[in-house]
PDB file of C-alpha atoms in Angstrom:
ATOM      1  CA  MET O   1      53.011 110.191  80.218  1.00  0.00           C
ATOM      2  CA  VAL O   2      53.243 109.192  83.524  1.00  0.00           C
ATOM      3  CA  GLN O   3      50.697 109.210  85.882  1.00  0.00           C
ATOM      4  CA  GLY O   4      50.164 113.211  83.973  1.00  0.00           C
ATOM      5  CA  ILE O   5      53.571 114.214  83.610  1.00  0.00           C
ATOM      6  CA  SER O   6      55.172 114.184  80.557  1.00  0.00           C
ATOM      7  CA  LEU O   7      58.890 112.364  80.395  1.00  0.00           C
ATOM      8  CA  THR O   8      61.867 113.968  78.099  1.00  0.00           C
ATOM      9  CA  SER O   9      63.830 112.116  76.709  1.00  0.00           C
ATOM     10  CA  ALA O  10      66.755 114.763  76.996  1.00  0.00           C
ATOM     11  CA  SER O  11      66.866 114.756  80.683  1.00  0.00           C
ATOM     12  CA  GLN O  12      64.678 112.534  83.069  1.00  0.00           C
ATOM     13  CA  GLN O  13      62.892 109.773  84.039  1.00  0.00           C
ATOM     14  CA  LEU O  14      60.242 110.274  86.453  1.00  0.00           C
ATOM     15  CA  LEU O  15      58.688 106.819  88.145  1.00  0.00           C
ATOM     16  CA  THR O  16      56.000 106.812  90.645  1.00  0.00           C
ATOM     17  CA  HIS O  17      54.269 104.167  92.556  1.00  0.00           C
ATOM     18  CA  GLN O  18      52.315 103.592  95.681  1.00  0.00           C
ATOM     19  CA  ARG O  19      53.673 102.566  98.860  1.00  0.00           C
ATOM     20  CA  GLY O  20      50.368 103.305 101.406  1.00  0.00           C
ATOM     21  CA  GLY O  21      48.244 105.209  99.510  1.00  0.00           C
ATOM     22  CA  ASP O  22      51.399 107.779  98.933  1.00  0.00           C
ATOM     23  CA  ILE O  23      52.564 108.230  95.911  1.00  0.00           C
ATOM     24  CA  VAL O  24      56.400 107.641  96.101  1.00  0.00           C
ATOM     25  CA  ILE O  25      58.965 109.119  92.910  1.00  0.00           C
ATOM     26  CA  HIS O  26      61.723 108.381  92.538  1.00  0.00           C
ATOM     27  CA  GLN O  27      63.590 111.121  90.388  1.00  0.00           C
ATOM     28  CA  THR O  28      66.121 109.052  88.163  1.00  0.00           C
ATOM     29  CA  ILE O  29      69.085 111.309  85.720  1.00  0.00           C
ATOM     30  CA  ILE O  30      69.083 109.365  82.331  1.00  0.00           C
ATOM     31  CA  GLU O  31      70.951 110.039  79.556  1.00  0.00           C
ATOM     32  CA  ARG O  32      70.954 109.681  76.110  1.00  0.00           C
ATOM     33  CA  GLY O  33      71.650 106.619  74.722  1.00  0.00           C
ATOM     34  CA  LYS O  34      72.102 105.403  77.992  1.00  0.00           C
ATOM     35  CA  LYS O  35      71.213 101.377  79.211  1.00  0.00           C
ATOM     36  CA  GLY O  36      70.419 100.306  82.910  1.00  0.00           C
ATOM     37  CA  MET O  37      70.971 102.132  86.058  1.00  0.00           C
ATOM     38  CA  THR O  38      74.272 102.969  87.794  1.00  0.00           C
ATOM     39  CA  LYS O  39      75.221 102.437  91.006  1.00  0.00           C
ATOM     40  CA  ALA O  40      74.977 106.103  92.642  1.00  0.00           C
ATOM     41  CA  GLU O  41      71.585 105.685  90.900  1.00  0.00           C
ATOM     42  CA  LEU O  42      70.833 102.631  92.820  1.00  0.00           C
ATOM     43  CA  ILE O  43      71.702 103.525  95.952  1.00  0.00           C
ATOM     44  CA  ALA O  44      69.732 106.259  95.558  1.00  0.00           C
ATOM     45  CA  VAL O  45      66.499 104.359  95.042  1.00  0.00           C
ATOM     46  CA  ILE O  46      67.805 102.031  98.014  1.00  0.00           C
ATOM     47  CA  ALA O  47      67.809 104.879 100.084  1.00  0.00           C
ATOM     48  CA  GLU O  48      64.254 105.886  99.623  1.00  0.00           C
ATOM     49  CA  GLU O  49      62.897 103.103  98.828  1.00  0.00           C
ATOM     50  CA  ALA O  50      63.815 102.235 102.970  1.00  0.00           C
ATOM     51  CA  GLU O  51      63.381 105.430 104.255  1.00  0.00           C
ATOM     52  CA  ILE O  52      67.485 105.539 104.951  1.00  0.00           C
ATOM     53  CA  THR O  53      70.512 108.011 104.197  1.00  0.00           C
ATOM     54  CA  LYS O  54      72.293 108.081 101.047  1.00  0.00           C
ATOM     55  CA  ALA O  55      75.367 106.885 102.663  1.00  0.00           C
ATOM     56  CA  ALA O  56      73.603 103.835 104.797  1.00  0.00           C
ATOM     57  CA  ALA O  57      72.270 102.568 102.274  1.00  0.00           C
ATOM     58  CA  ALA O  58      76.247 102.269 100.429  1.00  0.00           C
ATOM     59  CA  LYS O  59      77.372 100.767 102.721  1.00  0.00           C
ATOM     60  CA  ALA O  60      74.417  97.947 102.930  1.00  0.00           C
ATOM     61  CA  LEU O  61      74.905  97.388  99.580  1.00  0.00           C
ATOM     62  CA  GLU O  62      78.879  97.390  99.665  1.00  0.00           C
ATOM     63  CA  ALA O  63      78.843  95.113 102.167  1.00  0.00           C
ATOM     64  CA  TYR O  64      75.812  93.214 100.489  1.00  0.00           C
ATOM     65  CA  VAL O  65      78.286  92.296  97.290  1.00  0.00           C
ATOM     66  CA  GLY O  66      80.841  91.969  99.756  1.00  0.00           C
ATOM     67  CA  THR O  67      79.227  88.732 101.749  1.00  0.00           C
ATOM     68  CA  VAL O  68      78.598  87.272  98.297  1.00  0.00           C
ATOM     69  CA  ALA O  69      81.273  88.039  97.032  1.00  0.00           C
ATOM     70  CA  LYS O  70      82.668  86.043 100.049  1.00  0.00           C
ATOM     71  CA  GLU O  71      80.672  83.577 100.560  1.00  0.00           C
ATOM     72  CA  LEU O  72      80.376  82.558  97.004  1.00  0.00           C
ATOM     73  CA  LYS O  73      84.254  82.031  96.886  1.00  0.00           C
ATOM     74  CA  LYS O  74      84.138  79.809  99.515  1.00  0.00           C
ATOM     75  CA  ASN O  75      81.294  77.868  99.185  1.00  0.00           C
ATOM     76  CA  GLY O  76      80.426  78.485  95.566  1.00  0.00           C
ATOM     77  CA  LYS O  77      76.850  78.706  95.743  1.00  0.00           C
ATOM     78  CA  ILE O  78      73.978  80.956  97.027  1.00  0.00           C
ATOM     79  CA  GLY O  79      70.246  80.892  96.889  1.00  0.00           C
ATOM     80  CA  LEU O  80      68.155  84.528  97.383  1.00  0.00           C
ATOM     81  CA  VAL O  81      63.900  82.569  97.652  1.00  0.00           C
ATOM     82  CA  GLY O  82      62.361  84.189  94.745  1.00  0.00           C
ATOM     83  CA  PHE O  83      64.608  86.441  93.555  1.00  0.00           C
ATOM     84  CA  GLY O  84      67.948  84.146  91.886  1.00  0.00           C
ATOM     85  CA  ALA O  85      70.650  82.556  92.755  1.00  0.00           C
ATOM     86  CA  PHE O  86      74.427  82.817  91.793  1.00  0.00           C
ATOM     87  CA  SER O  87      77.314  79.797  91.156  1.00  0.00           C
ATOM     88  CA  VAL O  88      80.790  79.315  90.757  1.00  0.00           C
ATOM     89  CA  VAL O  89      81.194  76.989  87.680  1.00  0.00           C
ATOM     90  CA  LYS O  90      84.755  76.308  85.929  1.00  0.00           C
ATOM     91  CA  ARG O  91      85.085  77.570  82.504  1.00  0.00           C
ATOM     92  CA  LYS O  92      87.566  74.820  80.850  1.00  0.00           C
ATOM     93  CA  ALA O  93      90.588  75.755  78.354  1.00  0.00           C
ATOM     94  CA  ARG O  94      89.855  76.510  75.359  1.00  0.00           C
ATOM     95  CA  GLU O  95      91.412  77.909  71.667  1.00  0.00           C
ATOM     96  CA  GLY O  96      90.403  81.383  70.529  1.00  0.00           C
ATOM     97  CA  ARG O  97      91.666  83.778  68.140  1.00  0.00           C
ATOM     98  CA  ASN O  98      93.180  86.687  68.530  1.00  0.00           C
ATOM     99  CA  PRO O  99      90.185  89.272  66.787  1.00  0.00           C
ATOM    100  CA  GLN O 100      92.880  91.624  65.641  1.00  0.00           C
ATOM    101  CA  THR O 101      95.403  88.859  63.612  1.00  0.00           C
ATOM    102  CA  GLY O 102      93.037  86.216  63.657  1.00  0.00           C
ATOM    103  CA  LYS O 103      96.493  84.316  65.464  1.00  0.00           C
ATOM    104  CA  LYS O 104      95.000  82.008  66.807  1.00  0.00           C
ATOM    105  CA  ILE O 105      95.355  82.098  71.056  1.00  0.00           C
ATOM    106  CA  LYS O 106      95.454  79.517  74.122  1.00  0.00           C
ATOM    107  CA  ILE O 107      92.731  81.287  76.739  1.00  0.00           C
ATOM    108  CA  PRO O 108      92.864  79.370  79.873  1.00  0.00           C
ATOM    109  CA  ALA O 109      90.593  78.148  82.232  1.00  0.00           C
ATOM    110  CA  LYS O 110      88.827  79.915  84.773  1.00  0.00           C
ATOM    111  CA  LYS O 111      86.292  80.472  87.371  1.00  0.00           C
ATOM    112  CA  VAL O 112      83.138  82.894  86.575  1.00  0.00           C
ATOM    113  CA  VAL O 113      80.376  83.674  88.195  1.00  0.00           C
ATOM    114  CA  LYS O 114      76.524  82.924  87.112  1.00  0.00           C
ATOM    115  CA  PHE O 115      73.404  83.910  87.604  1.00  0.00           C
ATOM    116  CA  LYS O 116      70.127  82.003  87.711  1.00  0.00           C
ATOM    117  CA  VAL O 117      67.037  84.471  87.946  1.00  0.00           C
ATOM    118  CA  GLY O 118      63.955  82.500  90.009  1.00  0.00           C
ATOM    119  CA  LYS O 119      60.591  82.473  89.232  1.00  0.00           C
ATOM    120  CA  ASP O 120      59.454  85.766  91.165  1.00  0.00           C
ATOM    121  CA  LEU O 121      61.233  88.388  89.650  1.00  0.00           C
ATOM    122  CA  ALA O 122      61.088  86.219  86.682  1.00  0.00           C
ATOM    123  CA  SER O 123      57.762  86.916  86.575  1.00  0.00           C
ATOM    124  CA  LYS O 124      58.261  91.004  87.545  1.00  0.00           C
ATOM    125  CA  VAL O 125      60.618  91.643  84.393  1.00  0.00           C
ATOM    126  CA  LYS O 126      57.914  90.081  82.170  1.00  0.00           C
TER     127      LYS O 126
END
């Protein structure tokens, strides 16, 4: 039960919170066994929270993702106080095994993106 609304496991999840005395209800379609939020669901929630259109929210999200990617490629690090920090780290070349055949393979060195969660975000997730 969420504020007097019963949730069925099959179709919808209603999330409520208060904003300036008003109760805001987010409707997100959840499939059985599904974990996480899709990009479309995130855009819908951003649009509702920021009181903008879904198109504007999608454009803002794309700009954010693009900017983070460009900054990581250029400088290798971007930090958002309270949220977390993205950084690029180099992985060494290593030897692995093909899981189907068991044969040894060489895995080349590459750069990967690492995320370290910020204090505020970590405390909100607990």
